[in-house]
Every structure is written in structure tokens, then in C-alpha cells.
GROMACS .gro file of C-alpha atoms in nm:
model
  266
    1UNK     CA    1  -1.382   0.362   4.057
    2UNK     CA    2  -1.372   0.471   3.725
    3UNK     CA    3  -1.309   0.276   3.413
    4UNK     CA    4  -0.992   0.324   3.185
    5UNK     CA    5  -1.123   0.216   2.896
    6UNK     CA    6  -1.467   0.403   2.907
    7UNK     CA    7  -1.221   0.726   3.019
    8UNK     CA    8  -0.996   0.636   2.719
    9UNK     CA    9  -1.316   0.643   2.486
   10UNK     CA   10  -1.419   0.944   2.634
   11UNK     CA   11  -1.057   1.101   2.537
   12UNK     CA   12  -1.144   1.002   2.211
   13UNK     CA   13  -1.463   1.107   2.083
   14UNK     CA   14  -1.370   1.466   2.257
   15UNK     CA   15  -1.067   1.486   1.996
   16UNK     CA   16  -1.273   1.333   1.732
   17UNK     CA   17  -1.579   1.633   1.792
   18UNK     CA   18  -1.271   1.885   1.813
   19UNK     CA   19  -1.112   1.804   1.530
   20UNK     CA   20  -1.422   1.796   1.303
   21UNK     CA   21  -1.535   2.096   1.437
   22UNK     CA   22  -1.235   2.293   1.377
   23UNK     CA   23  -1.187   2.143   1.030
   24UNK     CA   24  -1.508   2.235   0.930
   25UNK     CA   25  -1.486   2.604   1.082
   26UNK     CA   26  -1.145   2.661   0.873
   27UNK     CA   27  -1.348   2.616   0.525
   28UNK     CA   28  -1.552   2.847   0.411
   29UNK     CA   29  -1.852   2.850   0.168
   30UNK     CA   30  -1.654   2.943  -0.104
   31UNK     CA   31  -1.415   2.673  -0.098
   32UNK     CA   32  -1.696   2.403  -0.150
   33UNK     CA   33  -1.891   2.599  -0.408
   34UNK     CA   34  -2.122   2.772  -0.214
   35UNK     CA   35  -2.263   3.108  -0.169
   36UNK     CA   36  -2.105   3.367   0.076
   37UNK     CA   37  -2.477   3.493   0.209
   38UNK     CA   38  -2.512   3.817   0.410
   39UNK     CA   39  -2.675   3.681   0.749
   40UNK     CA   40  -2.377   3.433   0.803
   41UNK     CA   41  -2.304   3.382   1.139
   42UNK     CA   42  -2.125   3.066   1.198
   43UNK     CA   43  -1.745   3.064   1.130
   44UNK     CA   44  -1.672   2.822   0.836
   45UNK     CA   45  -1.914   2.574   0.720
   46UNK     CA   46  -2.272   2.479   0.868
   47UNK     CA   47  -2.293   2.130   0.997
   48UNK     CA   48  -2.616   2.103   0.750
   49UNK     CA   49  -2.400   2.227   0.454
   50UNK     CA   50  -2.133   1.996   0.565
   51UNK     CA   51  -2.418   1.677   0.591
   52UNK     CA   52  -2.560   1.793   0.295
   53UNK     CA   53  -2.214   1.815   0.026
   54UNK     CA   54  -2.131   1.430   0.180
   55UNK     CA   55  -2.469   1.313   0.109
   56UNK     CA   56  -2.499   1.193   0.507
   57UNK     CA   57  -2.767   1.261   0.725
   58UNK     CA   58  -2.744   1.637   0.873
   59UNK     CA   59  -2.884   1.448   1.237
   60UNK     CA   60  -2.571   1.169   1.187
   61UNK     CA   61  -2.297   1.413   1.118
   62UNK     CA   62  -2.411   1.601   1.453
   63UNK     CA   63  -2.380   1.318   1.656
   64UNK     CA   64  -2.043   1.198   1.506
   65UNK     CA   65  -1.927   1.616   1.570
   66UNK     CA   66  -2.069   1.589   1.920
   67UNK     CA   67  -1.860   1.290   2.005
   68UNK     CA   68  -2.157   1.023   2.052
   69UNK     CA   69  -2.108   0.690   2.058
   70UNK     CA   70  -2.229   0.623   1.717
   71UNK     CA   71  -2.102   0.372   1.431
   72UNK     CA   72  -2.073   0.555   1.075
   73UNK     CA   73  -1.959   0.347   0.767
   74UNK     CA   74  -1.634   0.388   0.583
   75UNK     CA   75  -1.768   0.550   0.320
   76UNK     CA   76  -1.963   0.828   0.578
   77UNK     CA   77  -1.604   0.920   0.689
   78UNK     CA   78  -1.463   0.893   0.354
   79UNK     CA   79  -1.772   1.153   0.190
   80UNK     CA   80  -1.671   1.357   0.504
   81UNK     CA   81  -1.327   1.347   0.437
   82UNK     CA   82  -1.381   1.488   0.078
   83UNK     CA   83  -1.586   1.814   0.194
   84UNK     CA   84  -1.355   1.903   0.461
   85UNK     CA   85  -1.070   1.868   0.242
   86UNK     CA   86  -0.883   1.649   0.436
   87UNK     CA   87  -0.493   1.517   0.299
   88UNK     CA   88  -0.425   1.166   0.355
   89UNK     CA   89  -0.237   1.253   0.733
   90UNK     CA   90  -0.599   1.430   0.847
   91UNK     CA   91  -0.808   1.102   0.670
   92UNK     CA   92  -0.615   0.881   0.810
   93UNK     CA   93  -0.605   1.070   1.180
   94UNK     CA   94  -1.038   1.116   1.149
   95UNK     CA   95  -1.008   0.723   1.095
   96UNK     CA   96  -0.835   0.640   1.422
   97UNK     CA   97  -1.064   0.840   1.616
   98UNK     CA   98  -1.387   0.730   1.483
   99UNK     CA   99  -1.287   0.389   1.434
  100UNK     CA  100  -1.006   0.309   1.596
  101UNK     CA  101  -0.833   0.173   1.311
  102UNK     CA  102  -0.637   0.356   0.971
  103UNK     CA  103  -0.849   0.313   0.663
  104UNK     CA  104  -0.738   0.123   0.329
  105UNK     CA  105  -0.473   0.274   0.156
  106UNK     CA  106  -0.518   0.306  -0.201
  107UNK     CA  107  -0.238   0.060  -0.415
  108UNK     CA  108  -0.039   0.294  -0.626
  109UNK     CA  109   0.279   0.147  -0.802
  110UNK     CA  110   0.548   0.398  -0.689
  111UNK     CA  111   0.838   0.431  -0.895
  112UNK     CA  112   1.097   0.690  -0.674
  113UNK     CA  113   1.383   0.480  -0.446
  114UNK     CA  114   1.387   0.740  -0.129
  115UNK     CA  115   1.730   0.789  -0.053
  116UNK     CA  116   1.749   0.695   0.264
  117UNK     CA  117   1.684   0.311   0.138
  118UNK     CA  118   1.907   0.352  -0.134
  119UNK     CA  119   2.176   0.400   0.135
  120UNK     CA  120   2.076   0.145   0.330
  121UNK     CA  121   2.089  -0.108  -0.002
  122UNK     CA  122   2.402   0.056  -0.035
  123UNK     CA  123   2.539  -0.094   0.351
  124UNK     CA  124   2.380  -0.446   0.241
  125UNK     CA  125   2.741  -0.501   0.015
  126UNK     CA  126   2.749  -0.830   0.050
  127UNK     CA  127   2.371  -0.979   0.057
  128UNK     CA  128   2.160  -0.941  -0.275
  129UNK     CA  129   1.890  -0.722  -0.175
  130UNK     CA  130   1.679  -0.503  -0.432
  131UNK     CA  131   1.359  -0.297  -0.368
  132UNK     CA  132   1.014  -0.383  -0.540
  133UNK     CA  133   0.696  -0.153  -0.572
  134UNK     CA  134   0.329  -0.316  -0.536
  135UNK     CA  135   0.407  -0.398  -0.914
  136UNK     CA  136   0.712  -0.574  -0.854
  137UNK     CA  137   0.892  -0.338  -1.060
  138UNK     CA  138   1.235  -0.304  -0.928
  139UNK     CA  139   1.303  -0.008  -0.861
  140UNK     CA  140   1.647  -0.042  -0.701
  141UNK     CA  141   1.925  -0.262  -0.586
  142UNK     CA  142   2.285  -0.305  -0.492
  143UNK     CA  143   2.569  -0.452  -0.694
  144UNK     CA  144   2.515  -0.820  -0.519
  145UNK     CA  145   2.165  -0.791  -0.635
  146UNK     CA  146   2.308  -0.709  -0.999
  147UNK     CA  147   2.548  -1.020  -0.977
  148UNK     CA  148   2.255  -1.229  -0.936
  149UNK     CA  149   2.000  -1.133  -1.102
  150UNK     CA  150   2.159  -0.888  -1.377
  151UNK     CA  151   1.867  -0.582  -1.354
  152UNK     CA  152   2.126  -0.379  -1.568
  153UNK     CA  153   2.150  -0.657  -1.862
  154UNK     CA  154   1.786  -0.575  -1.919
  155UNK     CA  155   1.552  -0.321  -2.044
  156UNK     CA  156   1.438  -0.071  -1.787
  157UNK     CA  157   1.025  -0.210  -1.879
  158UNK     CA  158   1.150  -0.563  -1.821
  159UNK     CA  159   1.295  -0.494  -1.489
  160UNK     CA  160   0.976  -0.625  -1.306
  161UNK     CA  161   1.046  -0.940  -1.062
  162UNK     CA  162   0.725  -1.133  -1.253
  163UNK     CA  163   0.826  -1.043  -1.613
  164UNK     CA  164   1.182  -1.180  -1.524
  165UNK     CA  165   1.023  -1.499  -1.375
  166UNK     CA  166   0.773  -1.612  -1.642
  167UNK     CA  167   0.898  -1.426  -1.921
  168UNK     CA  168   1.279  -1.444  -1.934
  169UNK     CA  169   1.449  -1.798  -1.913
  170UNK     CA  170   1.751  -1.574  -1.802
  171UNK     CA  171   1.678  -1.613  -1.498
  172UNK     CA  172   1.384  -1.883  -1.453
  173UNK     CA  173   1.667  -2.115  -1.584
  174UNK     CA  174   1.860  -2.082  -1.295
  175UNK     CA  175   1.621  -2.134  -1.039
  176UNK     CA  176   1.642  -2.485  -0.906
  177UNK     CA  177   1.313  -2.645  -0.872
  178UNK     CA  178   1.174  -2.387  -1.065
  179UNK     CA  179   0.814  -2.525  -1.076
  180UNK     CA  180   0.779  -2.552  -0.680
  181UNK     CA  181   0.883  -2.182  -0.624
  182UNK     CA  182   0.664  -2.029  -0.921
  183UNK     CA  183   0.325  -2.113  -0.712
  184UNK     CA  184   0.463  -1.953  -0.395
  185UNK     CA  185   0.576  -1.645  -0.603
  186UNK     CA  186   0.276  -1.597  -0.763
  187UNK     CA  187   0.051  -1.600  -0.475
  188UNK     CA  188   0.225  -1.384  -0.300
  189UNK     CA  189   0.197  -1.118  -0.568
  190UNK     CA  190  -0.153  -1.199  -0.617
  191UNK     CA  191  -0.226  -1.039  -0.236
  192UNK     CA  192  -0.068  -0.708  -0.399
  193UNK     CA  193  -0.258  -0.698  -0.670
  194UNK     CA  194  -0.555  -0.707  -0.469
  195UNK     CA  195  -0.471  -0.379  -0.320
  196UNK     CA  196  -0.505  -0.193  -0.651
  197UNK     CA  197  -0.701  -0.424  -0.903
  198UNK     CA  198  -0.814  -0.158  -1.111
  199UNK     CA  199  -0.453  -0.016  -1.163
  200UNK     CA  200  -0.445   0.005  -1.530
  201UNK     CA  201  -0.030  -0.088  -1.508
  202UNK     CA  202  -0.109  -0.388  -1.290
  203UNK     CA  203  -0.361  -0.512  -1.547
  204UNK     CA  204  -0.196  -0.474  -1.839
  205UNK     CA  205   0.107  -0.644  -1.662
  206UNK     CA  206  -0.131  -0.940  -1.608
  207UNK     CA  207  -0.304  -0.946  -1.919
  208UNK     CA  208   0.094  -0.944  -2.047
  209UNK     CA  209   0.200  -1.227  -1.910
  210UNK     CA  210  -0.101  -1.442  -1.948
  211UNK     CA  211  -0.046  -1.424  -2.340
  212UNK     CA  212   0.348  -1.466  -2.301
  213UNK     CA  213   0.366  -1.765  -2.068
  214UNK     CA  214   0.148  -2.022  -2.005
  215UNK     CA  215   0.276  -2.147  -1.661
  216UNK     CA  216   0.174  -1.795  -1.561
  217UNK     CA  217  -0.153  -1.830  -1.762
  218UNK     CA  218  -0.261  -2.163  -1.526
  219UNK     CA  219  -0.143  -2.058  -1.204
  220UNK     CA  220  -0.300  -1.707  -1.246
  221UNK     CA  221  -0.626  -1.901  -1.288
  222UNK     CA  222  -0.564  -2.113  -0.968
  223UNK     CA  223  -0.662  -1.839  -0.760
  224UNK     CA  224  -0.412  -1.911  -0.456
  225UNK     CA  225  -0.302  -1.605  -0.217
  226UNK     CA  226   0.004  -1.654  -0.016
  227UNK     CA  227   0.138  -1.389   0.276
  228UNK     CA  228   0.502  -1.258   0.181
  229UNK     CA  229   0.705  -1.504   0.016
  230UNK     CA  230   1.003  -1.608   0.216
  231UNK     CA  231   1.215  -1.917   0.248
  232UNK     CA  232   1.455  -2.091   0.072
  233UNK     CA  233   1.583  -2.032  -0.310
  234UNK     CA  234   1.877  -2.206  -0.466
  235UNK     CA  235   1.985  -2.044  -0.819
  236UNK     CA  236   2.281  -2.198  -1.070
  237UNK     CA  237   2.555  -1.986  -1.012
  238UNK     CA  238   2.847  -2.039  -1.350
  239UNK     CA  239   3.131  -2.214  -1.179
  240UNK     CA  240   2.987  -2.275  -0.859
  241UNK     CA  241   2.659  -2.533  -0.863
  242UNK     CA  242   2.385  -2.435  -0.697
  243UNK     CA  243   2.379  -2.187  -0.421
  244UNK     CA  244   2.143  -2.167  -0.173
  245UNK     CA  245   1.969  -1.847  -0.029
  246UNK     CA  246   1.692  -1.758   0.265
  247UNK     CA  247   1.503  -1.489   0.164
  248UNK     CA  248   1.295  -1.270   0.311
  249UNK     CA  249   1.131  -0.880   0.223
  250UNK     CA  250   1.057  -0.633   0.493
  251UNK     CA  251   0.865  -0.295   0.398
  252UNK     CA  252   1.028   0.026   0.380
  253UNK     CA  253   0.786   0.275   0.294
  254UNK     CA  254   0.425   0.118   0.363
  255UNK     CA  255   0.233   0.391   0.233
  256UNK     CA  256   0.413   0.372  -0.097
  257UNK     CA  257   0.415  -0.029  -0.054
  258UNK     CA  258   0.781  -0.040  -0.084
  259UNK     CA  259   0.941  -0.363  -0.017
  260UNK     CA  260   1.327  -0.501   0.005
  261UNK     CA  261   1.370  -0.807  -0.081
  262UNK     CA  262   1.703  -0.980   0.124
  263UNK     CA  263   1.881  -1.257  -0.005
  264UNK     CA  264   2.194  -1.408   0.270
  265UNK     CA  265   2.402  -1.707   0.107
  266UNK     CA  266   2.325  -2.045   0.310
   0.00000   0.00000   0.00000
């Protein structure tokens, strides 16, 4: 009796040599810098020229493009990746197969509201709801959103969820007890920054706060990572008290690490 998941693996490593074989067939020598040659008789790229432009071991990349049951490295498929030209649908595809898993998506902060969330912050009329990037920029929101938070009262640099936080008593004011949510925040931004630590905007949003607020500057130092933050917020609302909100953020767009953020009244 045979045995699904050995068949499944099978499946597998039979797409994985296909693929890599056909990728490397549809390049030719002149699209990775090499010479054309007159005795050229393999479609496309040698598997030694192939081994040799990703710095891997010509005997490795064989196995891997016969389908063997091998383990290569992240950065073998990654150095593979960049001689067979691969976009980030192919990469992430060669991933799956030879490790049955996506790889790491680079952090990028992007700054472009697709419209098809803008509509659907649009349908949210009544619940505050407002779309960060991995720098907590906000990037867009709906008119509840505005009536709580007023994104439009400030500069379009200072519409970043930490900047308003530890930099603008506008709003830190208003947050009742202030100094219990600021940890959670923080920590839960401190995961994203982790994605893309060498982002020169991230940094210098960082290195910005730490000199403008000092409850930023010690909790930055503490080092704590949180998962998404979530839970309960109360703000001072002018003539009302304190209202209380659950909160929550779901990702729209994870390969642009878009997130709403959903406020609903208590």
C-alpha cells in the first residue's frame, strides 16, 4: 500500500526539478553576462553556469534540479533565485517546493491605500477604523476614524500612529490610563520593526522619537515584543466622559504589511 505522504513528496520534488529546469532553459547566456559560444548545445543556461553565477556547488544544484531529497539553505535558494531571475511570485513558488514553506518577506513601508480597502473603510461608517503600514504611518481612514483621532488636523509627516502617541499630547491626553496602554503599543510595533530594521525611515522614526519623548526613550530600551495589540481603549471624548472601545487590526495586504485597525464603541 503506498504512502500519501511519500507520494505527495514525490509530487513535489517532480514540480520543483521541472520548474528549475525550465527556468533555467528560458535564460540565455546573454542575459547573465555570459558569452554566446559557438558549440552550444543545451537550450538556456548550463546547470554548471547556473551553480557557478550563485556561488553553490555545481554537484548540489543537480541534485536540487533532479528532485532529490536534499536540504539547501535559504540563502542557496535565494543565490538561485537571483540567476534565474525569478520575481517575487516564482521566489516565493521555488520556496514552497523546496521547503515547504514561503520565505521572509522583506519589510517595506508602503505608502498606496489599494482601493478596494479604501471602499471597504468606506462601508465601516460608523466604527473608527484607519489603515497603518509596517511604519505605522496612516495611510488611510474613514470619517469616524477622523472624529477620533483628527488625522486631517495634522501634518501629513505627523500622521504616524507612534508620533501621535509619544509626541503629540493631542491625543496621548485623551487616552485613559495612558501609561498602561503605551507598553502594549510599543511592543507591538517593536515586532514590525523587526521585519525591516535596516529601513532607513523606520530608523530615523526611532531615533526621532527617542530624542522627543522620554517615555518612548525607556520603553524602547525595555526590549518587550508583544503579538498585535488588541483589547480595550477608553479615550476622553468633549461632552461625553470617557468612551470605551475594543480594538482589534486584521491585515489587508500582507505582502505590503497593510493593517486596519477597528475600533467598535463598548
Amino acid at each position: 500500500m503506498s504512502d500519501p505522504l511519500n507520494n505527495r513528496l514525490d509530487r513535489t520534488r517532480s514540480e520543483l526539478a521541472d520548474f528549475l529546469r525550465r527556468r533555467r532553459e528560458s535564460l540565455t547566456p546573454l542575459d547573465v553576462g555570459l558569452p554566446v559560444g559557438k558549440r552550444r548545445r543545451t537550450p538556456g543556461l548550463r546547470r554548471e553556469e547556473v551553480a557557478a553565477l550563485a556561488g553553490v556547488g555545481v554537484t548540489w544544484y543537480t541534485w536540487l534540479e533532479q528532485g532529490r531529497a536534499i536540504k539547501v539553505s535559504t540563502a542557496f535558494l535565494d543565490n538561485v533565485s537571483r540567476v534565474l531571475k525569478l520575481d517575487e511570485i516564482e521566489r516565493r513558488h521555488l520556496f514552497l517546493l523546496a521547503h515547504q514553506r514561503p520565505p521572509a518577506m522583506a519589510g517595506q513601508a508602503w505608502c498606496a491605500l489599494p482601493p478596494l480597502v479604501r471602499r471597504l473603510l468606506d462601508d465601516l461608517t460608523r466604527r473608527p477604523s484607519y489603515v497603518l503600514n509596517l511604519r505605522w504611518d496612516v495611510i488611510g481612514w474613514n470619517e469616524a476614524a477622523e472624529h477620533l483621532f483628527g488625522f486631517e488636523q495634522r501634518d501629513a509627516a505627523e500622521r504616524n500612529m507612534l508620533w501621535m502617541l509619544f509626541a503629540d499630547d493631542r491625543l496621548s491626553s485623551r487616552i485613559v490610563e495612558w501609561s498602561v496602554q503605551a507598553p502594549q503599543v510599543l511592543a507591538s510595533f517593536r515586532r514590525d520593526f523587526a521585519q525591516a530594521p535596516e529601513d532607513d525611515s523606520m530608523v530615523a522614526l526611532v531615533d526621532a522619537l527617542e530624542r522627543m519623548s522620554p517615555s518612548f526613550r525607556h520603553l524602547w530600551n525595555r526590549h518587550d515584543v508583544h503579538g498585535r495589540c488588541e483589547g480595550r481603549r477608553s479615550f476622553m471624548i468633549e461632552g461625553q466622559g470617557p468612551v470605551a472601545f475594543d480594538h482589534s487590526s486584521f491585515i489587508v495586504d500582507e505582502e505590503k504589511h497593510l493593517r486596519l485597525v477597528f475600533y467598535a464603541a463598548v
